[in-house]
Short mmCIF file of C-alpha atoms in Angstrom, two decimals:
data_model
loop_
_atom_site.label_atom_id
_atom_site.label_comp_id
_atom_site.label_asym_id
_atom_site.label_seq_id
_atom_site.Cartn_x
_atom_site.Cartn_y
_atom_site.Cartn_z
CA UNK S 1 -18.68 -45.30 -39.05
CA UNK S 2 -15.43 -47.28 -39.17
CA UNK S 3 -13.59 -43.89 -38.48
CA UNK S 4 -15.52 -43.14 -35.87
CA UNK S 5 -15.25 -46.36 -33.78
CA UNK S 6 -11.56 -46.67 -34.63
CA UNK S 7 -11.33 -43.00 -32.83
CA UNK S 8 -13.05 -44.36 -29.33
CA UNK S 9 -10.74 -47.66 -29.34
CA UNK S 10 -7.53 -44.63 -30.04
CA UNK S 11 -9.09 -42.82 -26.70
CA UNK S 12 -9.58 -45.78 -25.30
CA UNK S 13 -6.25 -47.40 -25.77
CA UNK S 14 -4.59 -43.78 -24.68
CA UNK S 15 -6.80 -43.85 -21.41
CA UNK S 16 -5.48 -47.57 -20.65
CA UNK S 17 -2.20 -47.05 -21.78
CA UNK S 18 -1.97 -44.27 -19.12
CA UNK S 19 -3.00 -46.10 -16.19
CA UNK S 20 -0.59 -48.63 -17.03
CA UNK S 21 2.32 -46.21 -17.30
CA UNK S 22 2.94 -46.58 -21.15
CA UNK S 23 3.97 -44.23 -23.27
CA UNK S 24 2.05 -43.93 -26.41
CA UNK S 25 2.67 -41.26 -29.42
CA UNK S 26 -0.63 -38.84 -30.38
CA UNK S 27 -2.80 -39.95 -32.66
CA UNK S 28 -3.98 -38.20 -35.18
CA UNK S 29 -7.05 -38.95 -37.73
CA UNK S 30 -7.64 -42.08 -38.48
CA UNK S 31 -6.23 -45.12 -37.05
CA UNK S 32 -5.46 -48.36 -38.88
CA UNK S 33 -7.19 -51.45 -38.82
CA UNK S 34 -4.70 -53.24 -37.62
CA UNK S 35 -4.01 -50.73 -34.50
CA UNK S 36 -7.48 -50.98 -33.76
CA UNK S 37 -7.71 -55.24 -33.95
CA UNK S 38 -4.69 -54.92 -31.43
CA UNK S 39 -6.46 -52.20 -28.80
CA UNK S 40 -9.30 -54.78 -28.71
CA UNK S 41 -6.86 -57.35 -27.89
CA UNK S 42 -5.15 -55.28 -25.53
CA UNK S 43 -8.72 -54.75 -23.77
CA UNK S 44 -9.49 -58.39 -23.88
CA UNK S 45 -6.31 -58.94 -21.71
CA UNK S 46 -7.46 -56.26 -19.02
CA UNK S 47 -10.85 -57.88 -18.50
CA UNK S 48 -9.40 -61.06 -18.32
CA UNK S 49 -6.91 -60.10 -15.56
CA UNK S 50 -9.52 -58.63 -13.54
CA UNK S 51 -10.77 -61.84 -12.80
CA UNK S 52 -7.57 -63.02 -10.92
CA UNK S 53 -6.41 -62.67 -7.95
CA UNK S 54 -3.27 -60.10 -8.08
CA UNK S 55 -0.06 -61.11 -6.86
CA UNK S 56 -0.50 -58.16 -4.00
CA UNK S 57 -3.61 -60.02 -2.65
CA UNK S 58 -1.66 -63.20 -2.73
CA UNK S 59 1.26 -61.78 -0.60
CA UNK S 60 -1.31 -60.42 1.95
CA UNK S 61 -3.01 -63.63 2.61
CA UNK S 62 0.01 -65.11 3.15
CA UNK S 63 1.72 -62.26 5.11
CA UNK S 64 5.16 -62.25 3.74
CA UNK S 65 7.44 -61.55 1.33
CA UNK S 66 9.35 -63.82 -0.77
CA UNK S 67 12.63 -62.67 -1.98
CA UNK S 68 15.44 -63.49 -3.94
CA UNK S 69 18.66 -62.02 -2.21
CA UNK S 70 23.24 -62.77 -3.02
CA UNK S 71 24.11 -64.40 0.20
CA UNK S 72 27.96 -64.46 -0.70
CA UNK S 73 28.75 -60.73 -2.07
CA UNK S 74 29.35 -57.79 0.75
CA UNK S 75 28.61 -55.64 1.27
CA UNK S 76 25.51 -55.93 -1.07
CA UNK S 77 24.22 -59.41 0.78
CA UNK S 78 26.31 -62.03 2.98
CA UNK S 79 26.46 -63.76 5.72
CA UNK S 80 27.58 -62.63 9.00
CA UNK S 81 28.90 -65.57 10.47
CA UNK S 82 31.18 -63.28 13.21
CA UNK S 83 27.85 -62.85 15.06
CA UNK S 84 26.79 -65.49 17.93
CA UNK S 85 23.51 -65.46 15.34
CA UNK S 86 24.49 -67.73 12.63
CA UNK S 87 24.90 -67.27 9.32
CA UNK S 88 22.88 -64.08 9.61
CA UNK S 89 22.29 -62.23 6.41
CA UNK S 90 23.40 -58.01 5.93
CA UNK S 91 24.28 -55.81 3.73
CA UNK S 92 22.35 -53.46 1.85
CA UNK S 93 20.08 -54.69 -0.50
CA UNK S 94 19.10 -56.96 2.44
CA UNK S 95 18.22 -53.32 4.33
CA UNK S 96 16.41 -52.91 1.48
CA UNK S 97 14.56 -56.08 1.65
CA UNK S 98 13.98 -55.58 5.68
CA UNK S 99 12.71 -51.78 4.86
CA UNK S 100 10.62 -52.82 2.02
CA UNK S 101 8.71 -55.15 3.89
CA UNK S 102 8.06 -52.99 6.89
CA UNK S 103 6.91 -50.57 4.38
CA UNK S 104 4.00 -52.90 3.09
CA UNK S 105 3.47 -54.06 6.86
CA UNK S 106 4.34 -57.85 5.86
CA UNK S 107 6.40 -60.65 6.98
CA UNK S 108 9.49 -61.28 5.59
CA UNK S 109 11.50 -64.59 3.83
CA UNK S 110 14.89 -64.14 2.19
CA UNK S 111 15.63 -67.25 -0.04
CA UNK S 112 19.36 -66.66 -1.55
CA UNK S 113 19.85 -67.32 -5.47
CA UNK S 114 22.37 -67.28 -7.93
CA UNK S 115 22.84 -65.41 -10.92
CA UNK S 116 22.01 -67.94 -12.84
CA UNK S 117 18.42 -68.67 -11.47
CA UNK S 118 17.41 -64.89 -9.85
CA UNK S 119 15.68 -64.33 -12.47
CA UNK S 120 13.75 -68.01 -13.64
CA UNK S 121 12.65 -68.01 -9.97
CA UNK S 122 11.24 -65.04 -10.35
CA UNK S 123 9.56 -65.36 -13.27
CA UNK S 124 8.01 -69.18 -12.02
CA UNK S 125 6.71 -67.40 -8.78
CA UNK S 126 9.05 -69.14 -6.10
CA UNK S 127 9.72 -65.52 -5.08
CA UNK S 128 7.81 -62.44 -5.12
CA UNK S 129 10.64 -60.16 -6.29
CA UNK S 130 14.51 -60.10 -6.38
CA UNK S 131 16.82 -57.56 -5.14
CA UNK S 132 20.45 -59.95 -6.62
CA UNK S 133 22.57 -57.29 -7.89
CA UNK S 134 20.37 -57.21 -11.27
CA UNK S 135 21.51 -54.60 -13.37
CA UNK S 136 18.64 -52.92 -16.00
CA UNK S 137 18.95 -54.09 -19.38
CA UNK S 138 17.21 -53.96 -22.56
CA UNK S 139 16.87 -57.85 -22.70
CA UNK S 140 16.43 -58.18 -19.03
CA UNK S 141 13.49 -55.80 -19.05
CA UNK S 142 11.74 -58.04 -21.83
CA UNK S 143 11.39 -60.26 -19.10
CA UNK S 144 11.15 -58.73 -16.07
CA UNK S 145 9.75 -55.22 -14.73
CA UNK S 146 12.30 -53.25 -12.20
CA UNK S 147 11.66 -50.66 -10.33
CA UNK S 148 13.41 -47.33 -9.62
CA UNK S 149 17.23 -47.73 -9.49
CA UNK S 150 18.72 -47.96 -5.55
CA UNK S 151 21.89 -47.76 -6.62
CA UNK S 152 24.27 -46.63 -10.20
CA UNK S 153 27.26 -49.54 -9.96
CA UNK S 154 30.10 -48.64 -11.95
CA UNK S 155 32.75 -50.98 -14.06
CA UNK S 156 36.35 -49.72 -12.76
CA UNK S 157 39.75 -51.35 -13.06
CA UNK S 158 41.65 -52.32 -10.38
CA UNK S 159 45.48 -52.48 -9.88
CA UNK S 160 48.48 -52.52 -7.30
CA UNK S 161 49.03 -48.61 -6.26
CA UNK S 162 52.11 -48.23 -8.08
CA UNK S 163 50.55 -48.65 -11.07
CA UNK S 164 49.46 -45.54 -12.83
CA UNK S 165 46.68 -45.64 -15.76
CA UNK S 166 48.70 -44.95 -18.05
CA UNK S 167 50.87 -47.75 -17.15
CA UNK S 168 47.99 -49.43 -18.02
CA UNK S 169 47.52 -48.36 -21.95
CA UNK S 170 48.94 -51.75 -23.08
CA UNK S 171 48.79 -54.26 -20.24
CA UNK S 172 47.29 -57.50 -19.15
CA UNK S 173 44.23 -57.15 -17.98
CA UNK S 174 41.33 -60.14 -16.76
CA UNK S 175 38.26 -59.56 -16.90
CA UNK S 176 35.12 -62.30 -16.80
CA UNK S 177 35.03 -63.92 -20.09
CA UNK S 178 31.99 -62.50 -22.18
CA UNK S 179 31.67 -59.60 -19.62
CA UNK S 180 29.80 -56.84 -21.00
CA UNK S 181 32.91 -54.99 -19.40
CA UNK S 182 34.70 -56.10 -22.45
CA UNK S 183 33.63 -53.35 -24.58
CA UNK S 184 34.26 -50.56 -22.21
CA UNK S 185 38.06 -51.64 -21.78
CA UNK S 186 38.14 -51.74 -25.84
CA UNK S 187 36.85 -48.69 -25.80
CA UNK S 188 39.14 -47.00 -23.06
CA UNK S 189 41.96 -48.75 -23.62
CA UNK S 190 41.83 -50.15 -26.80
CA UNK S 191 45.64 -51.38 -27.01
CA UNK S 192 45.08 -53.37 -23.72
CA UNK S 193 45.72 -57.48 -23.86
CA UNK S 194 42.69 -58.73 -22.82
CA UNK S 195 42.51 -61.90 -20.50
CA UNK S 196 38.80 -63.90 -19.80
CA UNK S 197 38.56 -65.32 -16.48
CA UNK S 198 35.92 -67.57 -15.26
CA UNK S 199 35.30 -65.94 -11.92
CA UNK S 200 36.27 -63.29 -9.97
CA UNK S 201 38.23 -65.31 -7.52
CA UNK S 202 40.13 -66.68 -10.68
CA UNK S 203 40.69 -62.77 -12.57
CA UNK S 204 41.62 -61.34 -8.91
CA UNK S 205 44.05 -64.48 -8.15
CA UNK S 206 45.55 -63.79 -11.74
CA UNK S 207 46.31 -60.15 -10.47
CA UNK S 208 48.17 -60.58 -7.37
CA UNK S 209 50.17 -63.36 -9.29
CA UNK S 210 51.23 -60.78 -11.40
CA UNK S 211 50.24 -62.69 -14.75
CA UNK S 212 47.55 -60.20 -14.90
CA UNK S 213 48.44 -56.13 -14.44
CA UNK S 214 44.95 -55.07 -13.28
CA UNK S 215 40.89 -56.31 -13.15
CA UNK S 216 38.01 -55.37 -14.34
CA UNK S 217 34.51 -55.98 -12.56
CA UNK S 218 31.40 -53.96 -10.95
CA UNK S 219 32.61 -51.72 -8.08
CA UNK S 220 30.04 -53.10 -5.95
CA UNK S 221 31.18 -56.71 -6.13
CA UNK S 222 34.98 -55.36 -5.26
CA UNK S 223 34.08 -53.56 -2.20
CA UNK S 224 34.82 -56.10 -0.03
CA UNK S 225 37.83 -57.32 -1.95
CA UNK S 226 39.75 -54.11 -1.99
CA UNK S 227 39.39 -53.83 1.84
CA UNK S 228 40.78 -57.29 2.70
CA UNK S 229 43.73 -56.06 0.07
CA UNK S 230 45.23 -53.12 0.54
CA UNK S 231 48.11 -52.89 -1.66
CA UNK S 232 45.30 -52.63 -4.37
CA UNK S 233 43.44 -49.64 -5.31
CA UNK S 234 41.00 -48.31 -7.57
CA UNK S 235 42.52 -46.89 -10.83
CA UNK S 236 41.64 -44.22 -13.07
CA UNK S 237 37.76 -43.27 -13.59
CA UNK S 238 35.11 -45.82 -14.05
CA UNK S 239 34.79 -47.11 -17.39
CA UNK S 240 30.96 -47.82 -17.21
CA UNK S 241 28.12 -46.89 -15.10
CA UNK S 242 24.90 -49.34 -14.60
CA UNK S 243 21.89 -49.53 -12.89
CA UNK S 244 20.80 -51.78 -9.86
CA UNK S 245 16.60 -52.10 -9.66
CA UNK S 246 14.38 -54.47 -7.92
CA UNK S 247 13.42 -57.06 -10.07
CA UNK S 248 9.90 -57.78 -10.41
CA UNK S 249 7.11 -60.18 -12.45
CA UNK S 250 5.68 -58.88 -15.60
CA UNK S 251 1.91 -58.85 -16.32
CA UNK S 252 -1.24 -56.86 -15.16
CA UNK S 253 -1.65 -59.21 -12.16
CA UNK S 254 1.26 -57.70 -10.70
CA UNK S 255 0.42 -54.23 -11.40
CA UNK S 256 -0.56 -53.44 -7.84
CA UNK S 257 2.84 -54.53 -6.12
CA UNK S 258 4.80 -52.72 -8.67
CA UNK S 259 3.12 -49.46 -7.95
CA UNK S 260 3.68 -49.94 -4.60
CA UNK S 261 7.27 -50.71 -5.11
CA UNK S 262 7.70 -48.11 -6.87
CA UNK S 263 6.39 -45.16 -4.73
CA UNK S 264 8.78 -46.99 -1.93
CA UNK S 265 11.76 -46.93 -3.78
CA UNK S 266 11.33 -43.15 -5.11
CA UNK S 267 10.15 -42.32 -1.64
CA UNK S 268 13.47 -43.77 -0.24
CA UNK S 269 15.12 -41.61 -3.00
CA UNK S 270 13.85 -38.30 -1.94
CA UNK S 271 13.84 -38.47 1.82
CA UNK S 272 17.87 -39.57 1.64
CA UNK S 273 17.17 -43.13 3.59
CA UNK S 274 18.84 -44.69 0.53
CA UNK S 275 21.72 -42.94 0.56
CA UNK S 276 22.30 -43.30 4.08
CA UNK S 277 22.81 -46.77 3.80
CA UNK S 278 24.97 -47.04 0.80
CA UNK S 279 27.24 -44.72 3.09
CA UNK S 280 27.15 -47.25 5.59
CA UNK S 281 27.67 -50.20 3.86
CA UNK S 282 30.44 -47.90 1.95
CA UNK S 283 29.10 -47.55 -1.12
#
């Protein structure tokens, strides 16, 4: 008897785990008590969703999107402030935002946030989703969902042009202090002097003081940087590669608008529209 109902809460739990996207090993004989306590559990939170109102619904009433965008890093999202339009924001995850809310037919509100708070906002509702420059971690994803990846970042180094890699092997080189960059310039260039900086501004003045011999930091973020300086270049090949997602809330209320994320984001991946504007924005 026990056996028997422990199998239909198994077939059960595979049958829910599947429409939620979860991955779940087979099953065979038997399954433990304690398995079975937490697929009842599991069930309980289902029915209990179903009586809210999902965040998808909520976003229609209102007709817009919230979301969380960098106002202050091109070519990912800034401010234009050349145009006779003030202040107006570009770049591409803001193309992104634009796109994504024509795609769901809805309004649209950009509210800029720091790295600090892109993802607390998100997760107390003052947006409906964040596309900051958030990179897909283990520990991020514990509190957030994300959707496909728009774009693979990369960690290079950065020098003057004279300066060769190997050049390199035992210099000076800033980086942000507690950067998870830290361990890929230990790793390729494990005789190198490393040197924290608080900010970018403060690693890349370092460099073209010369107290520093190169910097380390996300491609994306020194776009703009190596353009307004051209004496610097990229050097060598990219010590890291990570992922840039949307950002979205956790929890089965939210289900529908990350499906529908989703789909938009791996249509945008097959049809090339994504890669036509990290070309443009020279990417």
């Amino acid at each position: 008897m026990i056996n028997s109902v422990m199998q239909r809460l198994s077939v059960n739990m595979l049958i829910m785990a599947s429409a939620m996207g979860i991955c779940i090993p087979s099953l065979d004989g038997a399954v433990n008590l304690a398995i079975a306590a937490d697929l009842v559990d599991l069930n309980s939170q289902i029915q209990s969703a179903k009586g809210q109102t999902s965040s998808m619904q909520r976003i229609r009433k209102h007709g817009k999107l919230i979301i969380g965008v960098k106002d202050n890093l091109p070519p990912l999202g800034f401010r234009d402030r050349q145009q006779n339009m003030a202040s107006k924001l570009m770049g591409l995850e803001i193309d992104i935002a634009r796109e994504l809310a024509k795609e769901l037919n809805l309004g649209l509100e950009l509210l800029p946030v720091t790295n600090r708070d892109r993802l607390s906002v998100l997760q107390s509702n003052q947006i409906d989703l964040a596309i900051a420059q958030i990179t897909v971690t283990t520990n991020r994803s514990r509190l957030v969902d994300f959707s496909l990846p728009y774009y693979t970042d990369s960690t290079v180094l950065i020098a003057p042009r004279h300066i060769s890699i190997s050049e390199l092997q035992q210099a000076n080189i800033a980086v942000l202090k507690n950067s998870t960059a830290i361990a890929a310039i230990q790793w390729k260039l494990p005789r190198a002097i490393i040197v924290g900086a608080d900010s970018y501004q403060a690693g890349l003045a370092a460099l073209k003081k010369g107290t520093v011999q190169a910097f380390v930091g996300d491609r994306s973020s020194l776009t703009q940087w190596l353009l307004d300086n051209p004496d610097y270049q990229i050097t060598g090949q990219p010590l890291a590669l990570h992922s840039l997602a949307i950002a979205l809330p956790r929890g089965l209320q939210h289900l529908e608008l990350r499906e529908a994320v989703f789909a938009i984001v791996e249509k945008w991946r097959k049809n090339g529209w994504l890669q036509n504007r990290i070309k443009y924005w020279g990417l």
